[in-house]
Coordinates of C-alpha atoms and ligand atoms in Angstrom, one line a residue:
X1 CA 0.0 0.0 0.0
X2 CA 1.4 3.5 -1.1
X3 CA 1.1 6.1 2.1
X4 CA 1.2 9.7 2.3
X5 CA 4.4 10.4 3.1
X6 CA 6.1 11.6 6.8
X7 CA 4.4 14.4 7.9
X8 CA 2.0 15.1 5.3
X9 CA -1.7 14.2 6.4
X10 CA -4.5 14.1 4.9
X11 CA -7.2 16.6 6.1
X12 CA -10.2 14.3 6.7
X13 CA -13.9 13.9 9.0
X14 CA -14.1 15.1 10.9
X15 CA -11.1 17.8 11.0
X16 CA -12.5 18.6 7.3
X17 CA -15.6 20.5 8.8
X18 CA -13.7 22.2 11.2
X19 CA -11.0 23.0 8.8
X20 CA -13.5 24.4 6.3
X21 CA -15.2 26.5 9.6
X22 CA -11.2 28.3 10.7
X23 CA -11.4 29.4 6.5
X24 CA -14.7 30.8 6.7
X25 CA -14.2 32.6 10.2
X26 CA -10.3 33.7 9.6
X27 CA -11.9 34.8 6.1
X28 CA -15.1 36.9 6.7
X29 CA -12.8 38.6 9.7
X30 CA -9.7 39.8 7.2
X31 CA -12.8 40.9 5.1
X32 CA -14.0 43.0 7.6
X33 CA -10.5 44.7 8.5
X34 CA -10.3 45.5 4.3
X35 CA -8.3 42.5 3.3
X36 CA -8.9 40.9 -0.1
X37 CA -7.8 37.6 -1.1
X38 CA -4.6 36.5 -3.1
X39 CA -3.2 33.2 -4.7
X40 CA 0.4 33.3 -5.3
X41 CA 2.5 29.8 -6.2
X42 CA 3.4 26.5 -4.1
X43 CA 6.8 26.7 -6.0
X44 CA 9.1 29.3 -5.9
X45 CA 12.9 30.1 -7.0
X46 CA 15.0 29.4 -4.1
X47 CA 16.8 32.5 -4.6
X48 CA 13.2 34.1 -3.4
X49 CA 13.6 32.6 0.1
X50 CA 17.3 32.8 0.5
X51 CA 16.9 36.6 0.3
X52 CA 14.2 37.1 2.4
X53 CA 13.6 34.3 4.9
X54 CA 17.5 34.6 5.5
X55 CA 20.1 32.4 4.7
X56 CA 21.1 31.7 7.9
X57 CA 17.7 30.9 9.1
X58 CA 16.9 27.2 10.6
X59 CA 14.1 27.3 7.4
X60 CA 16.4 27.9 4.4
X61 CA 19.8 26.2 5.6
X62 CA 18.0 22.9 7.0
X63 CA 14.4 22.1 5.8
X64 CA 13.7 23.3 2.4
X65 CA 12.1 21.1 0.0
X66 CA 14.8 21.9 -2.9
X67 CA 15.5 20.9 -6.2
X68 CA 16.6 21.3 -9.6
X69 CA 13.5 21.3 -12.3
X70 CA 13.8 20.0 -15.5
X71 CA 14.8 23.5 -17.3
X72 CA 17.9 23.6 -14.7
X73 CA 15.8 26.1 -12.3
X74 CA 16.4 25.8 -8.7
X75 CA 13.5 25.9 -7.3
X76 CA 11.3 24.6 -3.9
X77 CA 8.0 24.6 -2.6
X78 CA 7.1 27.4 -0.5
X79 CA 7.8 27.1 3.7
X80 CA 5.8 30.2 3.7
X81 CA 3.4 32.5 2.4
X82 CA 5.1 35.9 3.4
X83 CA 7.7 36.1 0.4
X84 CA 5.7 35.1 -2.2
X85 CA 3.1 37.9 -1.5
X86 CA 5.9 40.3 -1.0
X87 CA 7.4 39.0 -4.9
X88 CA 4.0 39.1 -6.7
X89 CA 3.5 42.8 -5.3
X90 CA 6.7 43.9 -6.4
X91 CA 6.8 42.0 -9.7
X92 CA 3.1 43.6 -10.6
X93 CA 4.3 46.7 -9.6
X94 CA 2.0 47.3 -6.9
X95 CA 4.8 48.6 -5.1
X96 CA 5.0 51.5 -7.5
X97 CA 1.3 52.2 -7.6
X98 CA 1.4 53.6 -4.1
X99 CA -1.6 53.7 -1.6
X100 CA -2.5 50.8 0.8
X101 CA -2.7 47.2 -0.1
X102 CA -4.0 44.4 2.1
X103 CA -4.1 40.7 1.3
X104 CA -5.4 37.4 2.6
X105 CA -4.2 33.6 1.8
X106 CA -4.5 30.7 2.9
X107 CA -2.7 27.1 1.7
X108 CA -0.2 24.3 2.1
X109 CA 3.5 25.7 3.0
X110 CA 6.3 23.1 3.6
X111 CA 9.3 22.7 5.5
X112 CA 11.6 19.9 6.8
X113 CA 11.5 19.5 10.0
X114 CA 11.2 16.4 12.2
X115 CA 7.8 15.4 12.2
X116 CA 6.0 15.5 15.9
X117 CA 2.8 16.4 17.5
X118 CA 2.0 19.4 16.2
X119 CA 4.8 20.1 13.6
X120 CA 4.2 18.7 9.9
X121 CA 6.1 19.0 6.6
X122 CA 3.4 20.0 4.9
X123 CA 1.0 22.3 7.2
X124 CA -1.4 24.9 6.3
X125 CA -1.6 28.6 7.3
X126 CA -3.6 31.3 6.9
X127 CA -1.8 34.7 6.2
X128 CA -2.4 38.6 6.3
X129 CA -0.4 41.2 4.6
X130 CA -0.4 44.6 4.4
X131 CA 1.6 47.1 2.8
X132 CA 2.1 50.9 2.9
X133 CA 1.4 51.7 6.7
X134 CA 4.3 53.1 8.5
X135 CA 1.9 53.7 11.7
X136 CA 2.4 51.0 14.3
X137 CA -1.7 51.1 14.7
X138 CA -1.5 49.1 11.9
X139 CA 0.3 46.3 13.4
X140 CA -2.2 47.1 16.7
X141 CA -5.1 46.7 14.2
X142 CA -3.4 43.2 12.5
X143 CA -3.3 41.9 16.2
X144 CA -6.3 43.0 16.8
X145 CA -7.7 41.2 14.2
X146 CA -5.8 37.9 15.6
X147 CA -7.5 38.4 18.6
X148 CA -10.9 38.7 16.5
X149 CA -10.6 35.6 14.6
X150 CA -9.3 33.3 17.7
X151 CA -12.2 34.8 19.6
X152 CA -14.9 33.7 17.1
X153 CA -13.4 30.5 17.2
X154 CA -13.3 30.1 21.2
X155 CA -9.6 29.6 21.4
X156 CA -8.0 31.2 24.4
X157 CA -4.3 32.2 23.9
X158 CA -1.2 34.1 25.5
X159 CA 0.2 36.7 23.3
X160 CA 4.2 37.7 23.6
X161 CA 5.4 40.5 22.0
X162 CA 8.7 42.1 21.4
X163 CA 10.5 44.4 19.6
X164 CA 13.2 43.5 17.3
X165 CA 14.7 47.6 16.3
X166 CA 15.2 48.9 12.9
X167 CA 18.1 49.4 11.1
X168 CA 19.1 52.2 13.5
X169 CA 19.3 50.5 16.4
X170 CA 19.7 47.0 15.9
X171 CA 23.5 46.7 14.7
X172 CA 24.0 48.7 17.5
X173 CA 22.6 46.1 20.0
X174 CA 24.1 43.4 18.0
X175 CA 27.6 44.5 18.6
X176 CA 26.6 44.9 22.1
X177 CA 25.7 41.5 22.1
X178 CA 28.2 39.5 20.3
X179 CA 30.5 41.6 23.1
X180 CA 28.6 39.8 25.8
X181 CA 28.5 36.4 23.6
X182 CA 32.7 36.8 23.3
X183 CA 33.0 37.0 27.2
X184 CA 30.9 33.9 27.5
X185 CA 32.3 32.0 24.8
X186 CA 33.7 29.3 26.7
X187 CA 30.1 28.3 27.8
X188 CA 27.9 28.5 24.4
X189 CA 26.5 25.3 22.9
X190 CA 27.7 25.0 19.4
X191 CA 24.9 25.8 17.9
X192 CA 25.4 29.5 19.2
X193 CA 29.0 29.7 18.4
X194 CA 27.7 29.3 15.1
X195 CA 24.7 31.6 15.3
X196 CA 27.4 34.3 16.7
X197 CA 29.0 34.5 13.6
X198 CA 26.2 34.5 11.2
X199 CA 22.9 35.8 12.8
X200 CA 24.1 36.4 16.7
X201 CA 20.6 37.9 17.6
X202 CA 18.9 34.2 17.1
X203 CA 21.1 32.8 19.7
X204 CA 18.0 34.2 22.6
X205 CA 16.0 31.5 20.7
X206 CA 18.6 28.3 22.1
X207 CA 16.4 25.8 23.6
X208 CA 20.1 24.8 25.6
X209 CA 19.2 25.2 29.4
X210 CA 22.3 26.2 29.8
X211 CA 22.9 29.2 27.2
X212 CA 19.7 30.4 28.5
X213 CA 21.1 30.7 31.9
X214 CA 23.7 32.2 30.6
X215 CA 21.5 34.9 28.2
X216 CA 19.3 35.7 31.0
X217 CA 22.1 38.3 31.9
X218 CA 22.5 39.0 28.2
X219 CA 21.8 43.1 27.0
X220 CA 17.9 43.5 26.5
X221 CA 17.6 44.8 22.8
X222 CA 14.2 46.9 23.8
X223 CA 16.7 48.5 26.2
X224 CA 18.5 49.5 23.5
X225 CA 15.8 51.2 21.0
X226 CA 16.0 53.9 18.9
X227 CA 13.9 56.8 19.7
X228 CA 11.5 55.8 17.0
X229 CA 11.4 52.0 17.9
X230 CA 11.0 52.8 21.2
X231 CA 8.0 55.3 20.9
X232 CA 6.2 52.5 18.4
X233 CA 6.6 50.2 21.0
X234 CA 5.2 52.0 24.1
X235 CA 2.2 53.1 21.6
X236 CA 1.6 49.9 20.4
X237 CA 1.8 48.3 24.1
X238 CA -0.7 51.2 25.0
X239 CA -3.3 51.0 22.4
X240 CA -3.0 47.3 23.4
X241 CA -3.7 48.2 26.7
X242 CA -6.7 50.2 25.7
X243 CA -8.4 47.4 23.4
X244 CA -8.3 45.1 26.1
X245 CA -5.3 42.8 24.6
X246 CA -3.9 41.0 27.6
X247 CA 0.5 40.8 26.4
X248 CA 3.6 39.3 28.3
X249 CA 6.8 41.3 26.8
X250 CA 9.3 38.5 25.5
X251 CA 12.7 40.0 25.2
X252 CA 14.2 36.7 23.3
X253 CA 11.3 36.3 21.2
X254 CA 13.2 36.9 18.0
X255 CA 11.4 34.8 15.1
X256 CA 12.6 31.9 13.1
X257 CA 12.6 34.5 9.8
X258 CA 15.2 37.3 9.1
X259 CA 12.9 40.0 7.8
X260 CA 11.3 41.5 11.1
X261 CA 12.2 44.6 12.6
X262 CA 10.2 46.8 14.9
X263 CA 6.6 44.6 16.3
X264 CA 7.7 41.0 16.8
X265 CA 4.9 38.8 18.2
X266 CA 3.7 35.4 18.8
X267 CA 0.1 34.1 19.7
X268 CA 0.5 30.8 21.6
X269 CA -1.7 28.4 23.4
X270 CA -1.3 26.1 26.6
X271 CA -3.1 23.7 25.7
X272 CA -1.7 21.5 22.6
X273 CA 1.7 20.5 23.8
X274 CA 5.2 21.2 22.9
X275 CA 4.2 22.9 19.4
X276 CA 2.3 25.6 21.4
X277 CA 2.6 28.7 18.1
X278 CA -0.6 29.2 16.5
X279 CA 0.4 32.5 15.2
X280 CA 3.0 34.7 14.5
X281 CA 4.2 37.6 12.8
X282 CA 5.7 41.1 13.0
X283 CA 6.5 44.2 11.3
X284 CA 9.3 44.0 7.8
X285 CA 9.8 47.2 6.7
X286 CA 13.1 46.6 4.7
X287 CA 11.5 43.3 2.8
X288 CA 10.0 45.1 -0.3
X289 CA 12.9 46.4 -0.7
X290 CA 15.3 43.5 0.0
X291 CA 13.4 41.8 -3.3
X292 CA 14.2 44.7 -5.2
X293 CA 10.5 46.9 -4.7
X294 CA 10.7 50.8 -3.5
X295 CA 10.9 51.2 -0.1
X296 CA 6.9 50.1 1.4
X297 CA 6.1 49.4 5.2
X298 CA 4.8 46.0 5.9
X299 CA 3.2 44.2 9.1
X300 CA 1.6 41.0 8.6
X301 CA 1.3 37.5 10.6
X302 CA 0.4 33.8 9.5
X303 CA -2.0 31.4 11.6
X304 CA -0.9 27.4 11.5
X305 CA -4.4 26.0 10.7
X306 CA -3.5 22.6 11.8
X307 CA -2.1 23.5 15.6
X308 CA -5.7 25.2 15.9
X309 CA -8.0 22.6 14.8
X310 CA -8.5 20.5 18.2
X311 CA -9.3 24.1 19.8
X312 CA -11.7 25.4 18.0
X313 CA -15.3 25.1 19.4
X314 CA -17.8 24.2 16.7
X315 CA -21.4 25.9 16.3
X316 CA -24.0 23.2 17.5
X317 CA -24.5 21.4 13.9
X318 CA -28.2 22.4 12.9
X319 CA -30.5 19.7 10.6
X320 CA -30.3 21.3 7.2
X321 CA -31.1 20.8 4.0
X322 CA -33.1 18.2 2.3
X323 CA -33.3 14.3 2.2
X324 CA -35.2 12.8 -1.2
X325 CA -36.2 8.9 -1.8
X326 CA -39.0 7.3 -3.8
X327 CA -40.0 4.3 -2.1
X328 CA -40.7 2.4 -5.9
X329 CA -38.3 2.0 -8.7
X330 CA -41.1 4.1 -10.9
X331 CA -41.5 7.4 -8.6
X332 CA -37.6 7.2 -8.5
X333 CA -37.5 10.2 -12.4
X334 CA -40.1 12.5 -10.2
X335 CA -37.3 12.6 -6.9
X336 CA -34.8 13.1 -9.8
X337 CA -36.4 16.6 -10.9
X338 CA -37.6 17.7 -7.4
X339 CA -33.8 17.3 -6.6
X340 CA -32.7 19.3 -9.7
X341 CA -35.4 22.1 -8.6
X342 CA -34.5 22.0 -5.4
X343 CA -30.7 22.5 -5.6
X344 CA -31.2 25.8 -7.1
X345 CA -30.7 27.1 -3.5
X346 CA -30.9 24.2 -1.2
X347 CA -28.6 21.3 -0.6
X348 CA -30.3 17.9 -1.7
X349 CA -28.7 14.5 -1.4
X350 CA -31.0 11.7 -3.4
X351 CA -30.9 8.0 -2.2
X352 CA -31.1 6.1 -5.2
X353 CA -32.6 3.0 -3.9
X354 CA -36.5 2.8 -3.6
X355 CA -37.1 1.6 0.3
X356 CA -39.8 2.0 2.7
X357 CA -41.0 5.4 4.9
X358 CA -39.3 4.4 7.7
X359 CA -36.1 3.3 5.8
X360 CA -35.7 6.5 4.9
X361 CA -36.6 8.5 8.1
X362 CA -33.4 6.5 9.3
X363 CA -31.9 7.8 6.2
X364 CA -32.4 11.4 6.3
X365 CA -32.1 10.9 10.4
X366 CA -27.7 9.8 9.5
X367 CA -27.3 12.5 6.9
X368 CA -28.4 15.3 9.6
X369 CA -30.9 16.3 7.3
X370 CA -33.6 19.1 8.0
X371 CA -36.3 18.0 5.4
X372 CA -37.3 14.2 4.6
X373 CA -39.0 14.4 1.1
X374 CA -40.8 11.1 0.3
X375 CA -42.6 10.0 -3.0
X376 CA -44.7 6.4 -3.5
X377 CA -47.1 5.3 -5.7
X378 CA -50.3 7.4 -4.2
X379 CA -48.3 10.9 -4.3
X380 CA -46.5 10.2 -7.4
X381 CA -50.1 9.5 -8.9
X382 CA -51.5 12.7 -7.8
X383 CA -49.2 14.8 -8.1
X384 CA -47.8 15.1 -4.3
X385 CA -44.8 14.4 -2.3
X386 CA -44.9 13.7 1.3
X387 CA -42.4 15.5 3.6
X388 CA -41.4 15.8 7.4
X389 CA -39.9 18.5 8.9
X390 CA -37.0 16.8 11.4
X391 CA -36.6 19.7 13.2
X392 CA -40.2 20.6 14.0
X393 CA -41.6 16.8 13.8
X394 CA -44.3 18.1 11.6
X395 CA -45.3 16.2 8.4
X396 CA -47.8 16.8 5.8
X397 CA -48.6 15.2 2.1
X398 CA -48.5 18.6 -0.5
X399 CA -48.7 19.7 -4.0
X400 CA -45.1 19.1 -5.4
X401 CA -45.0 22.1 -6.9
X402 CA -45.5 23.7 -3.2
X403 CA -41.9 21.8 -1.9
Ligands
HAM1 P1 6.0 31.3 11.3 O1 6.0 31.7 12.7 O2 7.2 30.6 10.7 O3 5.7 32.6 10.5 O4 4.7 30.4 11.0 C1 3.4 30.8 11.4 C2 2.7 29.7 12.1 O5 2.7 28.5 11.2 C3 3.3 29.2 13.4 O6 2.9 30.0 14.5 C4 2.7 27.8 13.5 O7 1.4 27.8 14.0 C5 2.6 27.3 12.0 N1 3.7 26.4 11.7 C6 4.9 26.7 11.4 N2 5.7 25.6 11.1 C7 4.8 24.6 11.3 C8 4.9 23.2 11.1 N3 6.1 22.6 10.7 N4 3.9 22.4 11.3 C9 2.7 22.9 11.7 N5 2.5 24.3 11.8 C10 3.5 25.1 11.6 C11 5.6 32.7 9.1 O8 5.5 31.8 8.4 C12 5.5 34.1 8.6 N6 5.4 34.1 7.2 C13 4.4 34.9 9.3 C14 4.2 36.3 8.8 C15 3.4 36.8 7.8 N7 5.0 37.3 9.2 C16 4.6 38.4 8.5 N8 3.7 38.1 7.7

C-alpha cells in the first residue's frame, strides 16, 4: 500500500468541517478589516527565500524542500506565504502604484523539520499582509484582528510580544551583544558559536538550558531602541492596553525568519503541547525592498491552521437541507427533478434506492438532514410528495410544486 508520506496528512472527517469553519471565520474577519484575497504559487525560485527568509535561518539552511527542475531552475516549494506575497506585489508593480494594499491567503507551505505532534512537513496557514502603513496602529489593528478571529473560534491564547529595532538601532545592539557572547564563549553550545557568527541575535531563541542561563544576563535589545522604535513600542503596548489585549513582553522572542524589525509577536496556546505557536508575525519594513521593490512598510502575521484545529469550538451542527427517496423503482424520475429544482438554493442528497418510509426517516435521520422528502405510488399518482420536517416533527402530504 502506497502512504502519504512523513508528515504530510490528509485533512479528513471530521477535521475537514472544522477546517472548512477556521477558512470561513479567519476569512469573513480579514474581510472585515479590508483584506482581499490573493493566490500566489506553491513553488518558488530558491533565490526568493534565500533573500528574504534569511540564509542563515533554521528554514532555508535545514528544511527546504529543494531541487533542480527539469529546465535547470532551482527551485522549492514554498515554507511560507510571506515572500511570495511580497514577490508578486513587487513584480506587478503594486509597489510602485502607491496607496495601501492588504491581502489574505490561505494554503499548504512546507518545510523539513522532524515530524511531531503538532509540527508537519506540509501544514497549512492562513496569512495577512499589508503594505504601505508606516503607523504602528497598523500592526495594533493586524493583532487585533488575531484576537478577533481566535475569539470567534473560542480559542484562548497568551500573546508575547517584542520588539526587534530597525536598522538604527539593531547593529548597535548586536555589537553589544556579540561583546557579551565573546565574554561567554567558553560556555555556548555550538549551535550559538555558530549563530554568533552569522545571525548572533537568534542565539536568545537556544532551547540549551544552559545558554539560556547564561542569556538571562544578556543586553535587553528593547533596552537599547532607537527613539523611534521605542516610541512605536510603548504606543503599540498602549493602544493594546486600551483594546483590552492581555501581552507578556518577551525579550528573546526573535522569530525563526530574518525580515522582522520593529513589532515581533507570537500568539501561543497552553493547551496543545510542545508545538504551542498558532500565530505569528511582525512588522518587515526593509522586505520590499530587499526583493528589489521601492521602499513600502509592511506588518503581517500567519496562523498554523493545523495546531488550531482540536481548539476550535464548533457551532452546535443544525438539521439542514433536504433528504429525497422514492420508495418504488417508478417514482424514483419524479425525486430526480424535485432534486434538480431544489438545488437551485438548497442542498439535496438523493438515495437512489427505492425503500420503505421508515427506511428513509433513518436515512435522512444519518445525513443530519432538516427536510425528509418522500414519494410512493399514491403521491406520485396525484401529483404530491410527502415531507417531514425533522426539526419541527411536523409532516404533511403537499402539492409538489409547493416543496
Ligand atoms: P511562522 O512563525 O514561521 O511565520 O509560522 C506561522 C505559524 O505557522 C506558526 O505559528 C505555526 O502555528 C505554524 N507552523 C509553522 N511551522 C509549522 C509546522 N512545521 N507544522 C505545523 N504548523 C507550523 C511565518 O511563516 C511568517 N510568514 C508569518 C508572517 C506573515 N509574518 C509576517 N507576515
Amino acid at each position: 500500500m502506497i502512504r502519504s508520506l512523513r508528515g504530510m496528512n490528509d485533512i479528513l472527517p471530521p477535521d475537514n468541517a472544522r477546517f472548512e469553519y477556521f477558512l470561513d471565520t479567519a476569512a469573513s474577519v480579514a474581510k472585515r478589516y479590508g483584506f482581499t484575497y490573493i493566490e500566489t504559487p506553491l513553488l518558488e525560485e530558491t533565490a526568493l527565500f534565500k533573500r528574504s527568509v534569511g540564509e542563515s535561518s533554521d528554514i532555508v539552511g535545514k528544511e527546504m524542500y529543494q531541487f533542480t527542475d527539469k529546465g535547470d531552475n532551482d527551485v522549492c516549494l514554498r515554507p511560507e506565504g510571506t515572500a511570495g506575497v511580497v514577490r508578486a506585489f513587487v513584480q506587478n508593480k503594486l509597489d510602485r502604484a502607491g496607496g495601501i494594499h492588504r491581502y489574505f491567503y490561505h494554503g499548504p507551505m512546507f518545510r523539513y523539520e522532524r515530524p511531531q505532534k503538532g509540527r508537519l512537513r506540509e501544514f497549512h496557514q492562513f496569512g495577512c499582509e499589508s503594505f504601505g502603513v508606516q503607523s504602528v496602529y497598523e500592526d495594533v489593528t493586524i493583532i487585533m484582528m488575531i484576537a478577533d478571529i481566535l475569539g470567534a473560534l473560542g480559542i484562548g491564547y497568551r500573546l508575547k510580544l517584542n520588539s526587534l529595532g530597525d536598522h538604527n538601532c539593531m547593529p548597535q545592539y548586536r555589537e553589544k551583544l556579540v561583546g557579551f557572547l565573546d565574554a561567554h564563549e567558553a560556555h555556548l553550545c555550538e549551535d550559538c558559536l555558530r549563530r554568533k557568527a552569522t545571525n548572533p541575535i537568534r542565539v536568545l531563541d537556544c532551547k540549551n538550558e544552559r545558554c539560556q542561563i547564561i542569556y538571562k544576563k544578556a543586553p535587553k535589545l528593547i533596552n537599547n531602541l532607537c527613539e523611534s522604535c521605542n516610541s512605536d513600542f510603548d504606543t503599540l503596548k498602549h493602544l493594546l492596553e486600551e483594546n483590552g489585549i492581555v501581552y507578556e513582553i518577551d525579550t528573546h522572542l526573535v522569530r525563526g525568519l530574518d525580515y522582522y524589525s520593529k513589532t515581533a509577536f507570537e500568539f501561543v496556546s497552553d493547551d496543545i503541547g510542545a508545538q504551542s505557536a498558532i500565530a505569528g508575525g511582525g512588522r518587515y519594513d526593509r522586505l520590499v525592498e530587499f526583493l528589489d521593490g521601492r521602499a513600502t512598510p509592511a506588518v503581517g502575521f500567519a496562523i498554523g491552521i493545523e495546531r488550531l484545529l482540536e481548539l476550535i469550538a464548533m457551532p452546535e451542527a443544525s438539521r439542514e437541507g433536504y433528504y429525497m427517496g422514492a420508495m418504488d423503482t417508478e417514482s424514483l424520475p419524479q425525486i430526480m427533478q424535485l432534486a434538480k429544482q431544489k438545488r437551485m438554493t438548497q442542498n439535496v442528497i438523493v438515495e437512489y434506492s427505492p425503500k420503505s418510509l421508515k427506511a428513509h426517516l433513518k436515512g435522512a435521520d444519518r445525513i443530519h438532514a432538516r427536510y425528509c422528502v418522500v414519494i410512493g405510488e399514491n403521491e406520485r399518482t396525484e401529483g404530491k410528495v410527502w415531507v417531514k420536517d425533522l426539526e419541527a416533527k411536523t409532516e404533511a402530504v403537499i402539492e409538489a410544486e409547493a416543496l
